Amino acid sequence: MQHGPAVRRRKLGAELRALRAEARLTSGEAARLVGWHQSKVSRIETGTSGVKPADVRLLLDAYGVSDPRLRDLMLVLAGSDENTGRHHWWHAYRGILPPDYSDFISLESQADAMRTLETSVVPGLLQTPEYARAVTRAAVRGLDDAGLDALVEVRLARQEVLRADPPLEFSAVLDEAVLRREIGGPEVMARQLELLVEAARLPQVRLQILPFGAGAHVGVTGSFVIFSFSSTSDLDVVVLDHLTSSLHLERKEDLQAYTEAFNSLQIQALSPEDSLDYLAGRVVGG
């Protein structure tokens, strides 16, 4: 388990190594093409040293990589601040966003698919402004009104990935406790449930409810997120969120374990159709 930047650095190096192999170049040949020493290419590929976005561009050019989405993702992994591809709008909030949160948003903005188990609150991508405000106020102590407003703006801006072209494919399993925990008061929860019904009807959203009747399940240890990237060979990552930081798991064994856990939860949960009926009933019945 590592924090986001170290994971991204190693994943970037592994992907650049794979792209070099596809171009049928040795590390020495690649170094000569861009005017570097071979050791620099090796350090980048092993993730032992950081790499500037400009250097990544040089390597991508040398390897003949023209796919704009792949180039953009490589630059995001390198920490590019440029507005390439999907806009990196979150940089405007640097002063208030913890680094781990910025890392999470950068992954979310570039991923093709996101799978999440939530055991306590509605996923950020599906929150109403009022619900987001109540959750943020409870989770982040000592915020003044301006700081609270800014974090809520960030939460709502993140939701644009569901309306992008193409949109993020979003699958969520929500523990029943998420729906029964009254956050923000009855009116806020009523509107939040209505929004979940609307979201569950979107073609890019698969929403399932895990009822209390399911008993103990593999997700009782806590929430998690799996990001998937279809345009690259090995960039999928699991994110575990904690109170003061996030941990990223990138090993194939970890990815397999969490993927199997999520698949198991989907089997135990209500089907998307029954989940929609359940949500609609909650909206009507309260």
Tab-separated table of C-alpha atoms in Angstrom:
chain	number	residue	atom	x	y	z
A	1	MET	CA	0.000	0.000	0.000
A	2	GLN	CA	1.305	3.393	-0.995
A	3	HIS	CA	0.078	6.920	-1.378
A	4	GLY	CA	-1.072	8.161	-4.752
A	5	PRO	CA	2.035	9.874	-6.169
A	6	ALA	CA	4.322	6.859	-5.636
A	7	VAL	CA	1.789	4.520	-7.221
A	8	ARG	CA	1.275	6.818	-10.189
A	9	ARG	CA	5.053	7.201	-10.674
A	10	ARG	CA	5.585	3.445	-10.786
A	11	LYS	CA	2.567	2.874	-13.019
A	12	LEU	CA	3.749	5.599	-15.371
A	13	GLY	CA	7.171	3.972	-15.546
A	14	ALA	CA	5.687	0.550	-16.257
A	15	GLU	CA	3.496	1.950	-19.020
A	16	LEU	CA	6.376	3.850	-20.613
A	17	ARG	CA	8.460	0.671	-20.521
A	18	ALA	CA	5.639	-1.224	-22.290
A	19	LEU	CA	5.313	1.515	-24.914
A	20	ARG	CA	9.068	1.416	-25.527
A	21	ALA	CA	8.886	-2.346	-26.003
A	22	GLU	CA	6.019	-1.908	-28.477
A	23	ALA	CA	8.213	0.542	-30.404
A	24	ARG	CA	10.959	-2.143	-30.419
A	25	LEU	CA	13.520	0.113	-28.832
A	26	THR	CA	16.083	-0.691	-26.155
A	27	SER	CA	16.422	1.720	-23.251
A	28	GLY	CA	19.737	2.840	-24.736
A	29	GLU	CA	18.175	3.532	-28.122
A	30	ALA	CA	15.322	5.456	-26.501
A	31	ALA	CA	17.807	7.525	-24.513
A	32	ARG	CA	19.759	8.423	-27.639
A	33	LEU	CA	16.583	9.474	-29.460
A	34	VAL	CA	15.744	12.036	-26.775
A	35	GLY	CA	19.324	13.009	-25.922
A	36	TRP	CA	19.534	11.482	-22.448
A	37	HIS	CA	21.736	9.016	-20.620
A	38	GLN	CA	20.357	5.485	-20.461
A	39	SER	CA	20.228	5.606	-16.659
A	40	LYS	CA	17.581	8.349	-16.801
A	41	VAL	CA	15.284	6.170	-18.887
A	42	SER	CA	15.856	3.284	-16.475
A	43	ARG	CA	15.059	5.415	-13.403
A	44	ILE	CA	11.850	6.642	-15.012
A	45	GLU	CA	10.755	3.140	-15.978
A	46	THR	CA	11.347	1.728	-12.505
A	47	GLY	CA	9.587	4.656	-10.842
A	48	THR	CA	12.614	5.474	-8.702
A	49	SER	CA	12.631	9.090	-9.835
A	50	GLY	CA	10.007	11.594	-10.860
A	51	VAL	CA	9.600	12.725	-14.423
A	52	LYS	CA	8.495	16.041	-15.853
A	53	PRO	CA	5.524	16.145	-18.234
A	54	ALA	CA	7.816	17.631	-20.908
A	55	ASP	CA	10.068	14.562	-20.646
A	56	VAL	CA	7.076	12.257	-20.959
A	57	ARG	CA	6.105	14.062	-24.163
A	58	LEU	CA	9.573	13.482	-25.582
A	59	LEU	CA	9.357	9.761	-24.854
A	60	LEU	CA	5.838	9.450	-26.259
A	61	ASP	CA	6.972	11.200	-29.438
A	62	ALA	CA	9.984	8.913	-29.693
A	63	TYR	CA	7.741	5.859	-29.272
A	64	GLY	CA	5.268	7.084	-31.900
A	65	VAL	CA	2.332	7.310	-29.469
A	66	SER	CA	-0.400	9.413	-31.083
A	67	ASP	CA	-3.550	8.327	-29.195
A	68	PRO	CA	-4.672	11.598	-27.512
A	69	ARG	CA	-6.384	9.893	-24.550
A	70	LEU	CA	-3.353	7.741	-23.828
A	71	ARG	CA	-1.026	10.726	-24.088
A	72	ASP	CA	-3.273	12.739	-21.803
A	73	LEU	CA	-3.379	9.966	-19.197
A	74	MET	CA	0.405	9.611	-19.253
A	75	LEU	CA	0.738	13.360	-18.675
A	76	VAL	CA	-1.758	13.255	-15.792
A	77	LEU	CA	0.272	10.461	-14.190
A	78	ALA	CA	3.323	12.702	-14.577
A	79	GLY	CA	1.536	15.508	-12.727
A	80	SER	CA	0.806	17.744	-15.707
A	81	ASP	CA	-1.033	20.974	-14.888
A	82	GLU	CA	-2.107	21.542	-18.455
A	83	ASN	CA	-5.699	21.421	-19.586
A	84	THR	CA	-5.234	18.513	-21.958
A	85	GLY	CA	-8.232	16.286	-22.609
A	86	ARG	CA	-10.687	16.585	-19.739
A	87	HIS	CA	-9.999	19.874	-18.023
A	88	HIS	CA	-7.945	19.708	-14.844
A	89	TRP	CA	-10.323	22.121	-13.163
A	90	TRP	CA	-9.385	21.004	-9.637
A	91	HIS	CA	-6.061	22.870	-9.815
A	92	ALA	CA	-8.012	26.060	-9.150
A	93	TYR	CA	-8.717	24.676	-5.636
A	94	ARG	CA	-5.136	23.734	-4.745
A	95	GLY	CA	-5.144	25.895	-1.663
A	96	ILE	CA	-7.916	23.915	0.016
A	97	LEU	CA	-7.623	20.398	-1.424
A	98	PRO	CA	-5.389	17.902	0.394
A	99	PRO	CA	-2.939	16.189	-1.998
A	100	ASP	CA	-4.683	12.825	-1.581
A	101	TYR	CA	-8.008	14.354	-2.633
A	102	SER	CA	-6.415	15.962	-5.698
A	103	ASP	CA	-4.887	12.593	-6.601
A	104	PHE	CA	-8.299	10.954	-6.270
A	105	ILE	CA	-9.961	13.540	-8.511
A	106	SER	CA	-7.245	13.199	-11.149
A	107	LEU	CA	-7.806	9.427	-11.268
A	108	GLU	CA	-11.570	9.871	-11.333
A	109	SER	CA	-11.389	12.393	-14.171
A	110	GLN	CA	-9.315	10.093	-16.393
A	111	ALA	CA	-10.752	6.666	-15.548
A	112	ASP	CA	-13.042	4.836	-17.945
A	113	ALA	CA	-14.886	3.006	-15.178
A	114	MET	CA	-15.327	3.315	-11.427
A	115	ARG	CA	-16.700	0.688	-9.051
A	116	THR	CA	-17.401	1.577	-5.449
A	117	LEU	CA	-18.787	0.111	-2.262
A	118	GLU	CA	-20.216	2.711	0.094
A	119	THR	CA	-21.207	1.767	3.633
A	120	SER	CA	-21.838	5.167	5.242
A	121	VAL	CA	-22.712	7.950	2.798
A	122	VAL	CA	-23.987	8.441	-0.744
A	123	PRO	CA	-21.079	8.450	-3.257
A	124	GLY	CA	-19.827	11.945	-4.016
A	125	LEU	CA	-20.764	11.638	-7.698
A	126	LEU	CA	-24.421	11.187	-6.714
A	127	GLN	CA	-24.796	13.754	-3.911
A	128	THR	CA	-27.134	16.737	-3.969
A	129	PRO	CA	-25.614	20.129	-3.017
A	130	GLU	CA	-27.416	20.120	0.334
A	131	TYR	CA	-26.343	16.581	1.185
A	132	ALA	CA	-22.765	17.346	0.118
A	133	ARG	CA	-22.757	20.393	2.388
A	134	ALA	CA	-23.989	18.416	5.393
A	135	VAL	CA	-21.463	15.599	4.821
A	136	THR	CA	-18.569	18.010	4.328
A	137	ARG	CA	-19.454	20.021	7.408
A	138	ALA	CA	-19.453	16.861	9.510
A	139	ALA	CA	-16.283	15.385	7.994
A	140	VAL	CA	-14.048	18.466	7.878
A	141	ARG	CA	-13.969	20.294	11.179
A	142	GLY	CA	-13.120	23.972	11.569
A	143	LEU	CA	-14.124	25.079	8.061
A	144	ASP	CA	-15.314	28.626	7.591
A	145	ASP	CA	-18.224	29.280	5.227
A	146	ALA	CA	-15.921	30.107	2.288
A	147	GLY	CA	-13.956	26.893	2.697
A	148	LEU	CA	-17.148	24.860	3.015
A	149	ASP	CA	-18.582	26.461	-0.120
A	150	ALA	CA	-15.393	25.691	-2.047
A	151	LEU	CA	-15.341	22.007	-1.055
A	152	VAL	CA	-18.995	21.627	-1.994
A	153	GLU	CA	-18.224	23.229	-5.356
A	154	VAL	CA	-15.481	20.662	-5.866
A	155	ARG	CA	-17.837	17.802	-4.978
A	156	LEU	CA	-20.412	19.006	-7.505
A	157	ALA	CA	-17.825	19.716	-10.219
A	158	ARG	CA	-16.607	16.124	-9.925
A	159	GLN	CA	-20.045	14.959	-11.073
A	160	GLU	CA	-19.350	16.236	-14.586
A	161	VAL	CA	-17.564	12.946	-15.339
A	162	LEU	CA	-21.011	11.322	-15.532
A	163	ARG	CA	-21.994	13.780	-18.265
A	164	ALA	CA	-18.720	13.716	-20.203
A	165	ASP	CA	-18.387	12.306	-23.713
A	166	PRO	CA	-17.845	9.452	-23.179
A	167	PRO	CA	-19.154	9.370	-19.601
A	168	LEU	CA	-17.542	7.527	-16.729
A	169	GLU	CA	-19.079	4.068	-16.342
A	170	PHE	CA	-20.132	4.126	-12.688
A	171	SER	CA	-21.145	1.076	-10.647
A	172	ALA	CA	-22.019	1.422	-6.981
A	173	VAL	CA	-23.160	-0.931	-4.251
A	174	LEU	CA	-24.741	0.986	-1.369
A	175	ASP	CA	-25.258	-0.573	2.018
A	176	GLU	CA	-28.823	0.008	3.213
A	177	ALA	CA	-27.368	2.051	6.077
A	178	VAL	CA	-26.455	4.748	3.525
A	179	LEU	CA	-30.155	5.306	2.801
A	180	ARG	CA	-31.336	5.114	6.392
A	181	ARG	CA	-28.738	7.447	7.873
A	182	GLU	CA	-30.498	10.826	7.945
A	183	ILE	CA	-27.947	13.436	6.884
A	184	GLY	CA	-28.990	17.068	6.728
A	185	GLY	CA	-32.544	16.450	7.916
A	186	PRO	CA	-35.681	14.908	6.350
A	187	GLU	CA	-35.989	17.357	3.451
A	188	VAL	CA	-32.352	16.959	2.426
A	189	MET	CA	-32.637	13.164	2.548
A	190	ALA	CA	-35.884	13.212	0.568
A	191	ARG	CA	-34.252	15.170	-2.252
A	192	GLN	CA	-31.162	12.943	-2.062
A	193	LEU	CA	-33.278	9.824	-2.506
A	194	GLU	CA	-35.011	11.435	-5.490
A	195	LEU	CA	-31.621	12.127	-7.078
A	196	LEU	CA	-30.554	8.510	-6.530
A	197	VAL	CA	-33.680	7.371	-8.386
A	198	GLU	CA	-32.811	9.711	-11.265
A	199	ALA	CA	-29.201	8.510	-11.311
A	200	ALA	CA	-30.185	4.835	-11.220
A	201	ARG	CA	-32.043	5.351	-14.518
A	202	LEU	CA	-28.961	6.660	-16.339
A	203	PRO	CA	-27.439	4.176	-18.804
A	204	GLN	CA	-23.891	4.772	-17.504
A	205	VAL	CA	-24.864	4.175	-13.860
A	206	ARG	CA	-25.419	0.780	-12.243
A	207	LEU	CA	-26.763	1.237	-8.724
A	208	GLN	CA	-27.451	-1.639	-6.339
A	209	ILE	CA	-28.657	-1.679	-2.749
A	210	LEU	CA	-27.214	-4.174	-0.263
A	211	PRO	CA	-30.049	-4.757	2.246
A	212	PHE	CA	-29.578	-5.414	5.936
A	213	GLY	CA	-31.090	-8.840	5.276
A	214	ALA	CA	-27.934	-9.818	3.378
A	215	GLY	CA	-26.228	-10.183	6.752
A	216	ALA	CA	-22.442	-10.200	7.047
A	217	HIS	CA	-20.624	-9.558	3.789
A	218	VAL	CA	-17.122	-8.970	2.469
A	219	GLY	CA	-17.634	-5.198	2.556
A	220	VAL	CA	-18.136	-4.920	6.319
A	221	THR	CA	-14.496	-3.858	6.672
A	222	GLY	CA	-15.146	-0.584	4.864
A	223	SER	CA	-15.722	1.307	1.640
A	224	PHE	CA	-13.425	1.130	-1.375
A	225	VAL	CA	-13.133	2.368	-4.954
A	226	ILE	CA	-11.719	0.578	-8.015
A	227	PHE	CA	-10.633	2.756	-10.945
A	228	SER	CA	-10.221	1.117	-14.378
A	229	PHE	CA	-8.475	2.453	-17.486
A	230	SER	CA	-9.325	0.617	-20.695
A	231	SER	CA	-6.788	2.435	-22.870
A	232	THR	CA	-3.741	1.224	-20.912
A	233	SER	CA	-2.434	-2.169	-19.916
A	234	ASP	CA	-1.846	-1.919	-16.174
A	235	LEU	CA	-3.145	1.255	-14.551
A	236	ASP	CA	-6.130	0.000	-12.553
A	237	VAL	CA	-5.946	0.918	-8.872
A	238	VAL	CA	-7.907	0.420	-5.639
A	239	VAL	CA	-8.337	3.412	-3.333
A	240	LEU	CA	-9.061	3.063	0.377
A	241	ASP	CA	-10.126	6.297	2.020
A	242	HIS	CA	-9.168	7.136	5.604
A	243	LEU	CA	-9.837	10.141	7.789
A	244	THR	CA	-6.544	11.896	7.055
A	245	SER	CA	-5.252	10.162	3.916
A	246	SER	CA	-5.942	7.674	1.147
A	247	LEU	CA	-4.094	4.464	0.381
A	248	HIS	CA	-3.664	3.081	-3.118
A	249	LEU	CA	-3.296	-0.631	-3.876
A	250	GLU	CA	-1.868	-1.535	-7.259
A	251	ARG	CA	-0.626	-5.131	-6.973
A	252	LYS	CA	-2.439	-7.596	-9.215
A	253	GLU	CA	-3.294	-9.702	-6.185
A	254	ASP	CA	-4.964	-6.719	-4.492
A	255	LEU	CA	-6.851	-5.731	-7.628
A	256	GLN	CA	-8.070	-9.288	-8.073
A	257	ALA	CA	-9.149	-9.545	-4.428
A	258	TYR	CA	-11.134	-6.312	-4.511
A	259	THR	CA	-12.623	-7.086	-7.917
A	260	GLU	CA	-13.806	-10.456	-6.628
A	261	ALA	CA	-15.149	-8.761	-3.489
A	262	PHE	CA	-17.104	-6.257	-5.567
A	263	ASN	CA	-18.484	-8.996	-7.806
A	264	SER	CA	-19.586	-10.909	-4.697
A	265	LEU	CA	-21.301	-7.809	-3.315
A	266	GLN	CA	-23.170	-7.301	-6.588
A	267	ILE	CA	-24.496	-10.870	-6.316
A	268	GLN	CA	-25.625	-10.358	-2.712
A	269	ALA	CA	-27.177	-6.968	-3.446
A	270	LEU	CA	-30.571	-6.342	-4.991
A	271	SER	CA	-30.545	-6.269	-8.781
A	272	PRO	CA	-30.415	-2.810	-10.413
A	273	GLU	CA	-34.123	-3.117	-11.219
A	274	ASP	CA	-35.110	-4.159	-7.683
A	275	SER	CA	-32.805	-1.492	-6.270
A	276	LEU	CA	-34.599	1.153	-8.327
A	277	ASP	CA	-37.941	-0.116	-7.030
A	278	TYR	CA	-36.573	-0.020	-3.480
A	279	LEU	CA	-35.356	3.554	-3.904
A	280	ALA	CA	-38.633	4.643	-5.465
A	281	GLY	CA	-40.458	3.118	-2.519
A	282	ARG	CA	-38.263	5.005	-0.078
A	283	VAL	CA	-39.056	8.256	-1.902
A	284	VAL	CA	-42.786	7.607	-1.657
A	285	GLY	CA	-42.850	5.968	1.762
A	286	GLY	CA	-40.123	8.011	3.465
